Short mmCIF file of C-alpha atoms in Angstrom, two decimals:
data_model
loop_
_atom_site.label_atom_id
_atom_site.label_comp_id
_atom_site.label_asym_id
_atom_site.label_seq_id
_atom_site.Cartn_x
_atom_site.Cartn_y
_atom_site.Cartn_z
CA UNK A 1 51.49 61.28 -57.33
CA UNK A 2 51.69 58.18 -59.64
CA UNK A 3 54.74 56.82 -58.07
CA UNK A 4 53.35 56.98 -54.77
CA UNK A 5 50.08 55.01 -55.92
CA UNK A 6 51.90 51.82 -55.98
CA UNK A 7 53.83 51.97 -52.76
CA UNK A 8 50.58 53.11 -50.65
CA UNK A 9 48.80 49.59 -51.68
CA UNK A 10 51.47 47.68 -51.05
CA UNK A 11 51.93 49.13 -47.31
CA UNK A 12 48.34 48.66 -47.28
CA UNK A 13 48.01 44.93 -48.44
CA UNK A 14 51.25 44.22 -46.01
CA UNK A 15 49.58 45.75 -43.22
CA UNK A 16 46.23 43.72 -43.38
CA UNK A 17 48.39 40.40 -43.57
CA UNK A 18 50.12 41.04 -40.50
CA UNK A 19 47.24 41.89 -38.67
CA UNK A 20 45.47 38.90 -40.03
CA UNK A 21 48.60 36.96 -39.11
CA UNK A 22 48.51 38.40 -35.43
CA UNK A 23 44.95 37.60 -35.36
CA UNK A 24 44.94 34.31 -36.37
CA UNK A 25 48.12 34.04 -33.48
CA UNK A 26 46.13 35.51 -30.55
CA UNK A 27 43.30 33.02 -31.97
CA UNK A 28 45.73 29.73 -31.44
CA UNK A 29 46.84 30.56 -28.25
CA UNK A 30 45.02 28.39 -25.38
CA UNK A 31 44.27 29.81 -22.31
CA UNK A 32 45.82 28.73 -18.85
CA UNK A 33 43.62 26.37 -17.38
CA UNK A 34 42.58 26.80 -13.46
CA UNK A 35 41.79 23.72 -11.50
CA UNK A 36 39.35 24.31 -8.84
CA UNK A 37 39.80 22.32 -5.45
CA UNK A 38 37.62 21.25 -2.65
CA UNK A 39 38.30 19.80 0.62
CA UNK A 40 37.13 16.34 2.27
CA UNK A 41 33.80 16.81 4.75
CA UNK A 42 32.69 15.13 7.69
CA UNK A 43 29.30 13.88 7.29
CA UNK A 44 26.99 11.07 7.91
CA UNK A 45 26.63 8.79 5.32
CA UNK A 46 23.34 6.24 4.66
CA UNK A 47 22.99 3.72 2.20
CA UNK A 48 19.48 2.95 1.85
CA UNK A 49 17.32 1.63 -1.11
CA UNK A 50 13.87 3.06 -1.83
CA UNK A 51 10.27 0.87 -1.89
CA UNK A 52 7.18 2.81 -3.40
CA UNK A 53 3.59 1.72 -1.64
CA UNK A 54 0.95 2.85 0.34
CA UNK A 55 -0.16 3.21 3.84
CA UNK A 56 -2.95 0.79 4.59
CA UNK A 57 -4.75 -0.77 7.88
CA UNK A 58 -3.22 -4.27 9.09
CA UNK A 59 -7.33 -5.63 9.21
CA UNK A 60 -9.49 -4.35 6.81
CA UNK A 61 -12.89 -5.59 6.69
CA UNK A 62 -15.82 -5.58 3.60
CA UNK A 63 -19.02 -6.24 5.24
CA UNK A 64 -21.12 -8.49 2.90
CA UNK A 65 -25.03 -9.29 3.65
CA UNK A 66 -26.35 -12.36 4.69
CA UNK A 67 -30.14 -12.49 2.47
CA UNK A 68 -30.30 -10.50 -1.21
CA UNK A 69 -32.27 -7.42 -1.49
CA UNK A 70 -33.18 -3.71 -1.03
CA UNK A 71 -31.06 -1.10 0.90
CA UNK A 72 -33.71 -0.13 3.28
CA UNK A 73 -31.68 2.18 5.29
CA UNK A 74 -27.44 3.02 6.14
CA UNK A 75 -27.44 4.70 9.48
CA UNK A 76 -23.56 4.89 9.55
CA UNK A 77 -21.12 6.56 6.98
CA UNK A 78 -17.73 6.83 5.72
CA UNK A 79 -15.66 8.39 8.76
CA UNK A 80 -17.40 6.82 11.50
CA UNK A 81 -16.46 4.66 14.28
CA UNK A 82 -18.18 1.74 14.83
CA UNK A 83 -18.29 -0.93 17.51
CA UNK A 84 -18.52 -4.85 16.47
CA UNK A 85 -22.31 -5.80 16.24
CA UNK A 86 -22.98 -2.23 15.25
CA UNK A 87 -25.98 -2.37 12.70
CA UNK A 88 -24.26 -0.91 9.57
CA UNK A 89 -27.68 -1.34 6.87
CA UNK A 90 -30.92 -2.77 6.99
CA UNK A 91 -32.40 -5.04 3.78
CA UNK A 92 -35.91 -5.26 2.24
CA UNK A 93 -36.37 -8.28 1.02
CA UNK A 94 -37.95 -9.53 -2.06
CA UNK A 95 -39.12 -12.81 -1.82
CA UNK A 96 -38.98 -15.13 -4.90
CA UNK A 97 -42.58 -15.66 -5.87
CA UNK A 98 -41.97 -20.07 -6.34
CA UNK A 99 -40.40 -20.33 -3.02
CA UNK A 100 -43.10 -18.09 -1.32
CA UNK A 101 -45.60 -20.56 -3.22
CA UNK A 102 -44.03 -23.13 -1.71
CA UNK A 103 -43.21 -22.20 1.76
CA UNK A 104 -47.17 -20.92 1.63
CA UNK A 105 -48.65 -24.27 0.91
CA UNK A 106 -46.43 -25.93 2.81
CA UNK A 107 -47.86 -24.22 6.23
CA UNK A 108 -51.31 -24.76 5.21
CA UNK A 109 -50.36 -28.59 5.01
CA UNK A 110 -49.04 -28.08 8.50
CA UNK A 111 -51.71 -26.47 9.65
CA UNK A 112 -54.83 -29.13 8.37
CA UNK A 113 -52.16 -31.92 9.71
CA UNK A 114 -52.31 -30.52 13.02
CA UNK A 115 -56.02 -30.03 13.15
CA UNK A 116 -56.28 -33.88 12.23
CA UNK A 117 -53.99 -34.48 15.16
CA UNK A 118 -55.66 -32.46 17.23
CA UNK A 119 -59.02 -34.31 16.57
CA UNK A 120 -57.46 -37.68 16.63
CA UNK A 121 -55.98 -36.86 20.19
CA UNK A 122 -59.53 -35.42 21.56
CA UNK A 123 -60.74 -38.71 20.48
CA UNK A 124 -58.01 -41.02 21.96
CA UNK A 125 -58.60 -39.63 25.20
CA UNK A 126 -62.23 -40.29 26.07
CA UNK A 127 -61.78 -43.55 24.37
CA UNK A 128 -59.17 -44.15 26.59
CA UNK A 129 -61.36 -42.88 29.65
CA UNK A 130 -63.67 -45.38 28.88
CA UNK A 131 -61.10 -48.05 29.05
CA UNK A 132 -61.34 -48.66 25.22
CA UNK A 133 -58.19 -47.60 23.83
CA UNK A 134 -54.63 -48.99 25.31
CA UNK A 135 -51.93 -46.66 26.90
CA UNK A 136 -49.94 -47.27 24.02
CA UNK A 137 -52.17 -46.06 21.42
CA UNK A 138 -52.53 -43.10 23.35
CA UNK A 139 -49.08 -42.55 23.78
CA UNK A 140 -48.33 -42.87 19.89
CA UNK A 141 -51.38 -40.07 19.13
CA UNK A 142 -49.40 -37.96 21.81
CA UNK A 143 -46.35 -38.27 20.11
CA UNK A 144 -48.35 -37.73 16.09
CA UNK A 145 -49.72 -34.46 17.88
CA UNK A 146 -46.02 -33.46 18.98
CA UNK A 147 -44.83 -33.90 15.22
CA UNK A 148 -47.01 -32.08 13.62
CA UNK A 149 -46.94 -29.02 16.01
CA UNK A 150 -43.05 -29.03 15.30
CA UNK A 151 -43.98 -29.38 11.08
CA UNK A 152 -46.42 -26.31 11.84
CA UNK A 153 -43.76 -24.66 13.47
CA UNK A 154 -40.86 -25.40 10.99
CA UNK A 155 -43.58 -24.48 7.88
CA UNK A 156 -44.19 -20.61 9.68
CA UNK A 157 -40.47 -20.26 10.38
CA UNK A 158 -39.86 -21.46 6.91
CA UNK A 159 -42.40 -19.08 5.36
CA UNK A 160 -41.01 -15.90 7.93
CA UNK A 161 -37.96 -16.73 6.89
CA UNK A 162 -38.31 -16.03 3.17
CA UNK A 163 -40.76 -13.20 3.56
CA UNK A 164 -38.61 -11.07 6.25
CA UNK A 165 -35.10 -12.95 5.79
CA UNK A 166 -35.13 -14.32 9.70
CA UNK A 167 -37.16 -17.29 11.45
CA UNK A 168 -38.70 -16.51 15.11
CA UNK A 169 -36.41 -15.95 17.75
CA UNK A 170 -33.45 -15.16 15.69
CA UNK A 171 -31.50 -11.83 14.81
CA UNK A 172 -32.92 -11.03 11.23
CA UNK A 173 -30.64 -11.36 9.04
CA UNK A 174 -31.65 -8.27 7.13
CA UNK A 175 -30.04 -6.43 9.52
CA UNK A 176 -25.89 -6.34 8.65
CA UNK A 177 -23.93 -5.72 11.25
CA UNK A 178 -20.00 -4.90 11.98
CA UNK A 179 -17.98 -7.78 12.29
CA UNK A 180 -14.68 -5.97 13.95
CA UNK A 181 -14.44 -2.53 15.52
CA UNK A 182 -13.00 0.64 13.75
CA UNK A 183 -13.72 3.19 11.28
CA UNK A 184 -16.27 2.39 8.32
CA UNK A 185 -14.05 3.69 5.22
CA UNK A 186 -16.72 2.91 2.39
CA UNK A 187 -20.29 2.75 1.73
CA UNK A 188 -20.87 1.75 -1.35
CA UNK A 189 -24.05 1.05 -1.79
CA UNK A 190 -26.99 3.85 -1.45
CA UNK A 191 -30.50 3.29 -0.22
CA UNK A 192 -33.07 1.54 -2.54
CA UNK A 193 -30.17 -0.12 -4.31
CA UNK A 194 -30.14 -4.14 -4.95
CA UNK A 195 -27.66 -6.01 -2.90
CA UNK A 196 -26.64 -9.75 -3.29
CA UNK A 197 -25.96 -12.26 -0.38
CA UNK A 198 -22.92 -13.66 0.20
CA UNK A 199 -23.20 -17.36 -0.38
CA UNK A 200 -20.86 -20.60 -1.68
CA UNK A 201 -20.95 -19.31 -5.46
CA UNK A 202 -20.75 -15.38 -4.74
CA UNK A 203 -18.68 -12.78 -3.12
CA UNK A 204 -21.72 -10.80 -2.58
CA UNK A 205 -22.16 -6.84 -2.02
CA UNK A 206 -19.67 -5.27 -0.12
CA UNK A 207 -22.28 -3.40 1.96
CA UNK A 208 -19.24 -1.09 3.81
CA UNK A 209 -15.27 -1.01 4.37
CA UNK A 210 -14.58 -1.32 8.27
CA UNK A 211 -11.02 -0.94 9.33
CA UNK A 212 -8.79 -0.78 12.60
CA UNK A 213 -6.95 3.01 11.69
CA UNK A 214 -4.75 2.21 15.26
CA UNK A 215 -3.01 -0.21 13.42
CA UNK A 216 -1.26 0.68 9.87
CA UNK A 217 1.39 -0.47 7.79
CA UNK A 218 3.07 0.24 4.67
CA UNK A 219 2.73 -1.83 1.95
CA UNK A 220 4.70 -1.35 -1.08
CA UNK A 221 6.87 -3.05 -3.67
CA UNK A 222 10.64 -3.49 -4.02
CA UNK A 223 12.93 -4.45 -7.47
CA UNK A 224 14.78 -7.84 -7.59
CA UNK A 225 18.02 -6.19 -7.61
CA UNK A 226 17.47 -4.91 -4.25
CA UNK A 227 15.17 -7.91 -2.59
CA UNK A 228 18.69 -9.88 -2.00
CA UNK A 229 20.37 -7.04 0.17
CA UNK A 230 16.84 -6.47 2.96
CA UNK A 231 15.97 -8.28 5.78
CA UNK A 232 13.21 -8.75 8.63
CA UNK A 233 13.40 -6.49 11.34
CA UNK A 234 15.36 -3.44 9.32
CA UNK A 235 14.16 0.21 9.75
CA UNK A 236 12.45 1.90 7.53
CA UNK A 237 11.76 5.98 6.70
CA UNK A 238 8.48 6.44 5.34
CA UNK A 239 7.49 9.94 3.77
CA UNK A 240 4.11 10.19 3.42
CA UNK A 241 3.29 12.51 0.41
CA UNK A 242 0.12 14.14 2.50
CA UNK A 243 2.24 14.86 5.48
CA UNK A 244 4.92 17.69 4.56
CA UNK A 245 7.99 17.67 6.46
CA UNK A 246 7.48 14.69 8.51
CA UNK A 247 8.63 11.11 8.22
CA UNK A 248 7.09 7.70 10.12
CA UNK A 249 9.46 5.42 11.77
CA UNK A 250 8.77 1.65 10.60
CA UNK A 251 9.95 -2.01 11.27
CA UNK A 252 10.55 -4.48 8.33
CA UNK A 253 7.86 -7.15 9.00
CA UNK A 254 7.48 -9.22 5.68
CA UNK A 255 8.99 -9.54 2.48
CA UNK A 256 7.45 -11.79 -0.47
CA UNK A 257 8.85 -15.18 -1.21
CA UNK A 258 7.25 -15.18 -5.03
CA UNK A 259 8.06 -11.87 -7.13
CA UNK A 260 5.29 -10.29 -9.70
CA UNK A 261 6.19 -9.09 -13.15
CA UNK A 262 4.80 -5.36 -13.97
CA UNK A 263 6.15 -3.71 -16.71
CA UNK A 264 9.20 -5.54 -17.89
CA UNK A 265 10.39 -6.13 -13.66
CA UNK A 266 9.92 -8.27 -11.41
CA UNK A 267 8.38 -6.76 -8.30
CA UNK A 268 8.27 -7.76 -4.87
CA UNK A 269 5.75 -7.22 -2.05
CA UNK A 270 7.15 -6.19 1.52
CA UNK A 271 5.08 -4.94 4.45
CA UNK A 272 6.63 -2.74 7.51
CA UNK A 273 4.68 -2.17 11.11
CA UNK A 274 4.70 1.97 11.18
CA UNK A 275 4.76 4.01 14.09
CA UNK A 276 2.46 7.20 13.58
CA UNK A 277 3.55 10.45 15.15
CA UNK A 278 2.07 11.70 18.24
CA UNK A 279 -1.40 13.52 17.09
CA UNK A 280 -1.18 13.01 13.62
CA UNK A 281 -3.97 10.99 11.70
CA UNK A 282 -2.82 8.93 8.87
CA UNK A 283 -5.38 8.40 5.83
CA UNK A 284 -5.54 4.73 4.71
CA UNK A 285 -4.42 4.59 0.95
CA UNK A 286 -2.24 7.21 1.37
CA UNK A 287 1.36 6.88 -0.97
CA UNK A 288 4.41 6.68 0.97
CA UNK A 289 7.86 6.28 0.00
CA UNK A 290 9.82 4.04 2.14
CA UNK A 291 14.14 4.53 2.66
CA UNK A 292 15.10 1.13 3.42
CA UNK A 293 18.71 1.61 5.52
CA UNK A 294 20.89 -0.81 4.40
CA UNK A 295 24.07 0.58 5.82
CA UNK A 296 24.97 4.12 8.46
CA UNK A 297 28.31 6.04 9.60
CA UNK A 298 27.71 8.69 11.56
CA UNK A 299 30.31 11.52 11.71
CA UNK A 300 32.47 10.06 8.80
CA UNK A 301 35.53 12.10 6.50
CA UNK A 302 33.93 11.93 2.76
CA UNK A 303 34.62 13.06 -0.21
CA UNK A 304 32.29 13.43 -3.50
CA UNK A 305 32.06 10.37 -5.85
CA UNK A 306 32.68 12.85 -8.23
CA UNK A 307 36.46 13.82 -7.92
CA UNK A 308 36.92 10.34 -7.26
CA UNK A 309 39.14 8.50 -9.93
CA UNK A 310 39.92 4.78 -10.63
CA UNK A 311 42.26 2.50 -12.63
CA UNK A 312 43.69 -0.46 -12.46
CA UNK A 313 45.36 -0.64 -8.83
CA UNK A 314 41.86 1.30 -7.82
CA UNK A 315 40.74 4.25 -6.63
CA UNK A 316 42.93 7.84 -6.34
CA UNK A 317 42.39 11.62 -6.11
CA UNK A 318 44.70 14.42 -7.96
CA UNK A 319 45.16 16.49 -4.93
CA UNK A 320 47.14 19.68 -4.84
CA UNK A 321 50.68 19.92 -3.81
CA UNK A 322 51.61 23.39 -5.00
CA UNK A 323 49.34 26.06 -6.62
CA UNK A 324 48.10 24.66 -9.90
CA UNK A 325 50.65 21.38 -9.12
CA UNK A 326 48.62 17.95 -8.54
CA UNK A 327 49.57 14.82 -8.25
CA UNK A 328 47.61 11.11 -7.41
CA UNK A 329 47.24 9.67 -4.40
CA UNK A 330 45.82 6.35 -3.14
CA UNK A 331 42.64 6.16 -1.21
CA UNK A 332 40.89 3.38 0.84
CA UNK A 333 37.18 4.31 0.74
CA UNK A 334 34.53 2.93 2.25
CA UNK A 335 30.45 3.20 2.59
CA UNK A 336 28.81 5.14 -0.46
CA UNK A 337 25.53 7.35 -0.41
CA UNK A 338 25.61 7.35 -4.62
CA UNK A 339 26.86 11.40 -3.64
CA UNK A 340 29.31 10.73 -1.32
CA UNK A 341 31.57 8.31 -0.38
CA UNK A 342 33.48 7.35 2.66
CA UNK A 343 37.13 7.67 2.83
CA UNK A 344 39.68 5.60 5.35
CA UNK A 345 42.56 6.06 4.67
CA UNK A 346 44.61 8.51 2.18
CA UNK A 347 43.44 12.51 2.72
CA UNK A 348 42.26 14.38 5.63
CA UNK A 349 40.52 17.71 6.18
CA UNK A 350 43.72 19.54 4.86
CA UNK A 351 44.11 18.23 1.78
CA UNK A 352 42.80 19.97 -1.39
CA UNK A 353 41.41 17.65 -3.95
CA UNK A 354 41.21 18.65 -7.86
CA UNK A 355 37.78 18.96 -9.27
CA UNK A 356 36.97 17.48 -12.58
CA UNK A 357 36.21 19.60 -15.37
CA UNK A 358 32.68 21.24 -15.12
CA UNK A 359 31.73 19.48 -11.87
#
């Protein structure tokens, strides 16, 4: 049994080395590699760049008052269609207490004035009767009383005018009113709050938002690197985020001459005409995404960029002239998508082209 010790350990010990040896050999050995292939397509191929904006009415209006105030009333509100002239609020106003002074005393002036002209005419014309006074003299007391009925007049449309914001005869001006036709978008200010006028030195408070909805466009911004390659009077594709599964046809109207830096890139403003599908009601401030088409082939052979492959003498494919056999060929390509690209010359719908590893 001792003699046989030895000689089962070393079969043993030899038989774990070769299969660690065989192991280790299966381990080494690299698998055959199988190239997947794909043909050319036919498709339609757009280049286009993409401008982010918003859709937004052509005129857009903010109604400002004409005296400073208190929101009396707001007979319209946001959604409502309004004619020009259309009385959109009606103002209180508070008079300041020196010019009220003023305009107060001033009509009382007017006022004793034209009692002294009165008198002084009453008396001019019996003296005149009596052949005591000239023609002349009359005339000029005529023409004192004239003045200072147009004084007393001016004084009282002076004083109406402060305490009720219009003179006599006139549209009050605490009454605002549309100046365009459309849809009021925004009233922002409530009843009983303080509005100012609109005047040399302020805006004034936007009293509402009027707007013409029939006529939209999309505003939006474009990079630098793409400003150089649009012009006037190219189509656009707008997608309107609130409108699923539709797009708006557009026109290229305006692009800006003078770019604005946000965040590290210059930006420039363009604006496109739109044309609104039949029955569908476009929001103004909406966001839109507009496809600017730069370039079109309808009906085109095209490969993906992909399996295309360049060097020095340009582009090539590895396409497949036995099973598992490639070799390169020479394209002439064309019109690119970023996806696909076109090809002109080089393959056709036979050919089988070599996919790149893991794509």
């Amino acid at each position: 049994m001792r003699r046989w010790t030895p000689i089962l350990v070393l079969l043993t010990i030899t038989g774990l080395v070769i299969g660690t040896l065989v192991f280790l050999y299966q381990r080494s050995q690299v698998p055959d590699v199988v190239f997947e292939t794909e043909p050319p397509e036919r498709r339609s191929i757009v280049q286009k760049t993409v401008a982010t904006g918003a859709i937004v009415p052509r005129n857009e209006v903010a109604v400002k008052p004409r005296v400073s105030g208190v929101i009396q009333s707001v007979p319209v509100e946001p959604g409502q269609r309004v004619q020009a002239g259309a009385l959109i609020a009606e103002i209180r106003v508070i008079p300041d207490s020196v010019s009220l002074n003023q305009a107060t005393t001033s009509l009382r002036t007017a006022d004793i004035n034209l009692s002294d002209a009165k008198r002084a005419i009453e008396r001019d014309r019996a003296l005149f009767a009596q052949k005591a006074l000239s023609a002349v003299e009359l005339q000029q007391s005529e023409l004192t009383l004239s003045l200072r009925q147009q004084e007393r007049k001016a004084a009282a449309d002076n004083l109406r005018l402060i305490r009720e914001g219009a003179a006599s005869g006139q549209d009050a001006n605490t009454r605002v009113r549309a100046t365009i036709g459309g849809m009021i978008l925004d009233v922002p200010v409530k009843v009983g709050e303080s509005v100012i006028e609109s005047n040399t030195f302020n805006e004034g408070t936007t009293v509402a938002v009027v707007a013409d909805m029939s006529d939209l466009i999309f505003q939006g911004q474009i990079d630098e690197s793409e400003v150089g390659r649009i012009n006037e009077g190219m189509p656009l594709r707008i997608t309107v985020g609130a409108l699923e599964n539709q797009t708006v046809q557009g026109t290229l109207e305006y692009i800006s001459p003078k770019g604005v830096l946000e965040q590290g890139a210059v930006q420039f403003e363009i604006r496109a005409s739109l044309t609104p599908p039949e029955g569908v009601f476009i929001r103004a401030g909406v966001s839109a995404n507009a496809d600017i088409v730069l370039a079109q082939r309808e009906d085109v052979l095209s490969i993906r960029e992909a399996v295309l492959q360049f060097d020095d003498e340009g582009p090539f494919v590895e396409v497949e002239t036995a099973p598992q056999t490639f070799e390169p060929r020479r394209l002439e390509v064309g019109l690119s998508d970023g996806i696909h690209i076109e090809v002109l010359s080089g393959v056709d719908v036979e050919t089988r082209i070599k996919k790149p590893q893991g794509g």
